[in-house]
PDB file of C-alpha atoms in Angstrom:
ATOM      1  CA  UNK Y 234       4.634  18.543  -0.126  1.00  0.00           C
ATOM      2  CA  UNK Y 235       1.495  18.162   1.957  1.00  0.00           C
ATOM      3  CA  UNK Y 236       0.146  21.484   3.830  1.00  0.00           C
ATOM      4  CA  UNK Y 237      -1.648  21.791   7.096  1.00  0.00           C
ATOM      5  CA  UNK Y 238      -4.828  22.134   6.236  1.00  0.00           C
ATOM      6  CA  UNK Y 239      -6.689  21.871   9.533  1.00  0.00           C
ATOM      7  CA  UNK Y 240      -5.549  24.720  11.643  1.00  0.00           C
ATOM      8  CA  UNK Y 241      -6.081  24.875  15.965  1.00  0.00           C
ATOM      9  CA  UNK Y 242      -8.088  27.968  16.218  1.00  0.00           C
ATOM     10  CA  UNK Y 243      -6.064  29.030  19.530  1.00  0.00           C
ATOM     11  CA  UNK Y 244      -2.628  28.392  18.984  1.00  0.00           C
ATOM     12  CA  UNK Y 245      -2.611  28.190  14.918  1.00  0.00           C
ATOM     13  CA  UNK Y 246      -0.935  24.962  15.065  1.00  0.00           C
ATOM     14  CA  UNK Y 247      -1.427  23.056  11.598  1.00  0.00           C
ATOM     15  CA  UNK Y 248      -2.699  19.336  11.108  1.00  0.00           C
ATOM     16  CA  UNK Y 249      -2.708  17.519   7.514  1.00  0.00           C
ATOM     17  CA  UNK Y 250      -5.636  15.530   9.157  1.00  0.00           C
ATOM     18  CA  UNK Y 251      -8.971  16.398  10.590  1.00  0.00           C
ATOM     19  CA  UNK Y 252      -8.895  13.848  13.438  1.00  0.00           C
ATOM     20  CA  UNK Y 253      -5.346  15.051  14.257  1.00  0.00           C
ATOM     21  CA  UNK Y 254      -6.773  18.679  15.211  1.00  0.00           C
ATOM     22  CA  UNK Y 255      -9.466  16.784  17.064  1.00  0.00           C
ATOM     23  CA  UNK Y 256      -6.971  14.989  18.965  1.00  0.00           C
ATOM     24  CA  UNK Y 257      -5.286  18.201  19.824  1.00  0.00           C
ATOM     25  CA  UNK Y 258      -8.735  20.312  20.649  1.00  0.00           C
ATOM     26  CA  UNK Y 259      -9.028  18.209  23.342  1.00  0.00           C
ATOM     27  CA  UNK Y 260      -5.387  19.642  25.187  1.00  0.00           C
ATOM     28  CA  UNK Y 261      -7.418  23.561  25.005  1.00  0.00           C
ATOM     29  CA  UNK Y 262     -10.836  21.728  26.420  1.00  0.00           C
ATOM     30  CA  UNK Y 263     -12.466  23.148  23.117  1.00  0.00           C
ATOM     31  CA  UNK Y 264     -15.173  20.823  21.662  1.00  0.00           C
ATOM     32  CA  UNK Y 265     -14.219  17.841  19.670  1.00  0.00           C
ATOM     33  CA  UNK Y 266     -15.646  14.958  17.454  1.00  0.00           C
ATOM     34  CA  UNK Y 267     -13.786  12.295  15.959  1.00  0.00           C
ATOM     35  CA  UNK Y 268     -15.511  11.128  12.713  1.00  0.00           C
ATOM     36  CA  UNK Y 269     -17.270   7.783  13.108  1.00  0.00           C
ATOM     37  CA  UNK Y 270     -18.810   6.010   9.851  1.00  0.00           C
ATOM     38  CA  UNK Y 271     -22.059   5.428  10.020  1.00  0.00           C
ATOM     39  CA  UNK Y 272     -23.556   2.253   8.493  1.00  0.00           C
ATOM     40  CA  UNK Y 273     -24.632   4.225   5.796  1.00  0.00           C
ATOM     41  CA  UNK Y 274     -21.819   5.261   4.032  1.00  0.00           C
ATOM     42  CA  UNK Y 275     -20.699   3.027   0.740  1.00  0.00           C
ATOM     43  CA  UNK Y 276     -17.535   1.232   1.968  1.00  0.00           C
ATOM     44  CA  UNK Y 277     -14.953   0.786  -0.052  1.00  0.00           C
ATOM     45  CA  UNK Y 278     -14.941  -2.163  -2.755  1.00  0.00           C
ATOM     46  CA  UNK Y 279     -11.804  -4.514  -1.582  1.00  0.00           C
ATOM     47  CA  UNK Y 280     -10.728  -7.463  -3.546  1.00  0.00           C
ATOM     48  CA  UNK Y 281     -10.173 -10.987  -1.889  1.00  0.00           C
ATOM     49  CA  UNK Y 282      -8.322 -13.758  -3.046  1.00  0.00           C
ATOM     50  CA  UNK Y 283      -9.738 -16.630  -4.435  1.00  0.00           C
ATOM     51  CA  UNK Y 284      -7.784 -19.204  -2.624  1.00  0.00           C
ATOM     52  CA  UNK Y 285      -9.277 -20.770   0.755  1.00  0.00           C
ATOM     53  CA  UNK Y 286      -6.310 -20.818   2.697  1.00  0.00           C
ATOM     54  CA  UNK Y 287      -4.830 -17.579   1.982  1.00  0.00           C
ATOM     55  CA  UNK Y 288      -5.315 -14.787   4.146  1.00  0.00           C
ATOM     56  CA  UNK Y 289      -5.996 -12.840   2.227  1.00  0.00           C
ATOM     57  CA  UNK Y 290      -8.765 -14.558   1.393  1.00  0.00           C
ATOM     58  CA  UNK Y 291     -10.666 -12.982   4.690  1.00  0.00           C
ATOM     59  CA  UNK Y 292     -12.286  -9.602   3.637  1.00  0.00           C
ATOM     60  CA  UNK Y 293     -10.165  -8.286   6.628  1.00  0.00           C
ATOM     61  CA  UNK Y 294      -7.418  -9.040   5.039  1.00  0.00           C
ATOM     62  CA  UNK Y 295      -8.524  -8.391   1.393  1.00  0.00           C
ATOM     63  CA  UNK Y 296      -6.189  -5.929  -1.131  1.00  0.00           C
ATOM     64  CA  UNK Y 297      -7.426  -2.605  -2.384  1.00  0.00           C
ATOM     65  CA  UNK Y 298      -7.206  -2.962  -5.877  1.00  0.00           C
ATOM     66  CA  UNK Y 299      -7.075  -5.298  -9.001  1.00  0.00           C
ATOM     67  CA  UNK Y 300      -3.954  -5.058  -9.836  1.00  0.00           C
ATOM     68  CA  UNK Y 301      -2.831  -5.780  -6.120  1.00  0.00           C
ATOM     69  CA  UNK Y 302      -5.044  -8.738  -6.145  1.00  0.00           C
ATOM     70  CA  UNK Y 303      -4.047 -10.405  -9.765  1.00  0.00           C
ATOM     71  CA  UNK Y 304      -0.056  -9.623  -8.518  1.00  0.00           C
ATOM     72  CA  UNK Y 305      -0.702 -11.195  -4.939  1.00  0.00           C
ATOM     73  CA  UNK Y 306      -2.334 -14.974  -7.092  1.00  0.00           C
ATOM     74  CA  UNK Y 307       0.018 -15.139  -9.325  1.00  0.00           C
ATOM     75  CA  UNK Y 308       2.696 -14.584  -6.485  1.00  0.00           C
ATOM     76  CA  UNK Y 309       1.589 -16.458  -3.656  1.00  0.00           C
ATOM     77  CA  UNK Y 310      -0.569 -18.959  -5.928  1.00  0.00           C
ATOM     78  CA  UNK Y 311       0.492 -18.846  -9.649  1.00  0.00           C
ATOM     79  CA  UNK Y 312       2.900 -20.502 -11.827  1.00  0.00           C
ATOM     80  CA  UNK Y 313       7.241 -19.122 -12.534  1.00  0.00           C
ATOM     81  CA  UNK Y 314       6.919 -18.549 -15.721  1.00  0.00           C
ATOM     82  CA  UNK Y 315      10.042 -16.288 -16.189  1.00  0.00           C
ATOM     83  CA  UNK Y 316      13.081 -18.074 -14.737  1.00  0.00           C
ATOM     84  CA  UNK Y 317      16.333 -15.941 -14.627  1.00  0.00           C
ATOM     85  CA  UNK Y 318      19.436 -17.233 -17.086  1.00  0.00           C
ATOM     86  CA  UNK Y 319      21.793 -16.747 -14.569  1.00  0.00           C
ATOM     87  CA  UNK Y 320      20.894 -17.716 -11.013  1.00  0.00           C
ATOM     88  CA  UNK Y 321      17.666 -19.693 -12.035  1.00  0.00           C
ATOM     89  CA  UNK Y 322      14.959 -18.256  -9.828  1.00  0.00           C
ATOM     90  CA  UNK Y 323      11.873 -18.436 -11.276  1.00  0.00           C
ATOM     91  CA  UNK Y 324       9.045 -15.722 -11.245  1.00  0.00           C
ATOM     92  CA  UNK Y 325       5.413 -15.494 -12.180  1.00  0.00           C
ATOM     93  CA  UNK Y 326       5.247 -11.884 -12.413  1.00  0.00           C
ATOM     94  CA  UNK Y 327       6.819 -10.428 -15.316  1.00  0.00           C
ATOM     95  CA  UNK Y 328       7.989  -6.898 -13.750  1.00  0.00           C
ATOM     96  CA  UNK Y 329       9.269  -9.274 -10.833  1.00  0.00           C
ATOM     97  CA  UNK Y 330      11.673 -11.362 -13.284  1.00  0.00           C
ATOM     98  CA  UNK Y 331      12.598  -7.849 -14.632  1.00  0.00           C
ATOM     99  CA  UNK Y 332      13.551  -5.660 -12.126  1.00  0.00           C
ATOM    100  CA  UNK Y 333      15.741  -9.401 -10.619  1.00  0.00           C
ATOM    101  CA  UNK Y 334      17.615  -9.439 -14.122  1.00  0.00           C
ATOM    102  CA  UNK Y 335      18.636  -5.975 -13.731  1.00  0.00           C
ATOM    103  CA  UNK Y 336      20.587  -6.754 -10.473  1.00  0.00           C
ATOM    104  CA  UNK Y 337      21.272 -10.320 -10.567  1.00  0.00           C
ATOM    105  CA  UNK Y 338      24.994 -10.833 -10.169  1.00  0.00           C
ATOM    106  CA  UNK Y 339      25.699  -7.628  -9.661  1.00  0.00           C
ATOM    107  CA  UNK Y 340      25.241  -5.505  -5.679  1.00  0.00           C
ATOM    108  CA  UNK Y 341      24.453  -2.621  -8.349  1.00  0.00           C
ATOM    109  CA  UNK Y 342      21.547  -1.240 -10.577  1.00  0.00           C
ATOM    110  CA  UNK Y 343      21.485  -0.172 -14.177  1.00  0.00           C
ATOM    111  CA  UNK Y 344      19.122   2.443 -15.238  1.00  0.00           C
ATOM    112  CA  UNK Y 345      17.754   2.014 -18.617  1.00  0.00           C
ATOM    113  CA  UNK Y 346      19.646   5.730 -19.285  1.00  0.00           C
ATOM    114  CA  UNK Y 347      23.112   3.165 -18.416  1.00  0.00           C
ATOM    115  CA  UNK Y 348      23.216   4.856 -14.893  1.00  0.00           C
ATOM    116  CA  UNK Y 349      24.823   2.593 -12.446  1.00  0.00           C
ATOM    117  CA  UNK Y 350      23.411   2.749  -9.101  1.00  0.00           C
ATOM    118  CA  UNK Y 351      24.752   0.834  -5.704  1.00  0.00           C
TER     119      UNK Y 351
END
């Protein structure tokens, strides 16, 4: 569980974010500064993909990591290469096709441990 790191000097209230307390330094007329990135500081590497006419294609719009990325193409843009036996969907993500299996047919979900789940 996340603590309140950021304390209000006056009233002791606690904040898990800095900007937060900021926010609330400005209802005691204390000083305040949000923090504003400066043009400086490395921005974060985001992955786009490769198709035109995705949105995701705009580095607006771009995922934040690999694995996102490969997921979203194969998804969105891919081939179904795993096609369920008994409803015939079709899936180009493996885990996808996997966790369907598990509750295809059925409103319920089986653990690998044989739990049933609703």
């Amino acid at each position: 569980m996340a603590t309140n790191r950021f304390v209000c000097e006056i009233c002791n209230k606690g904040f898990q974010r800095d900007q937060n307390l900021q926010l609330h330094r400005r209802g005691h007329n204390l000083p305040w500064k949000l923090k504003q990135r400066s043009n400086k500081e490395p921005r974060k590497k985001v992955y786009i993909c490769p198709e035109k006419t995705c949105v995701h294609h705009d580095a607006a719009r771009a995922l934040g990591d690999l694995t996102g990325i490969k997921k979203h193409f194969s998804r969105k843009h891919g081939e179904k290469k795993w096609k369920c036996d008994k409803c015939s969907k079709k899936y180009a993500v493996q885990s996808d096709w996997k966790a369907h299996t598990k509750t295809c047919g059925t409103r319920e979900y089986k653990c690998d441990c044989g739990t049933l789940f609703s």
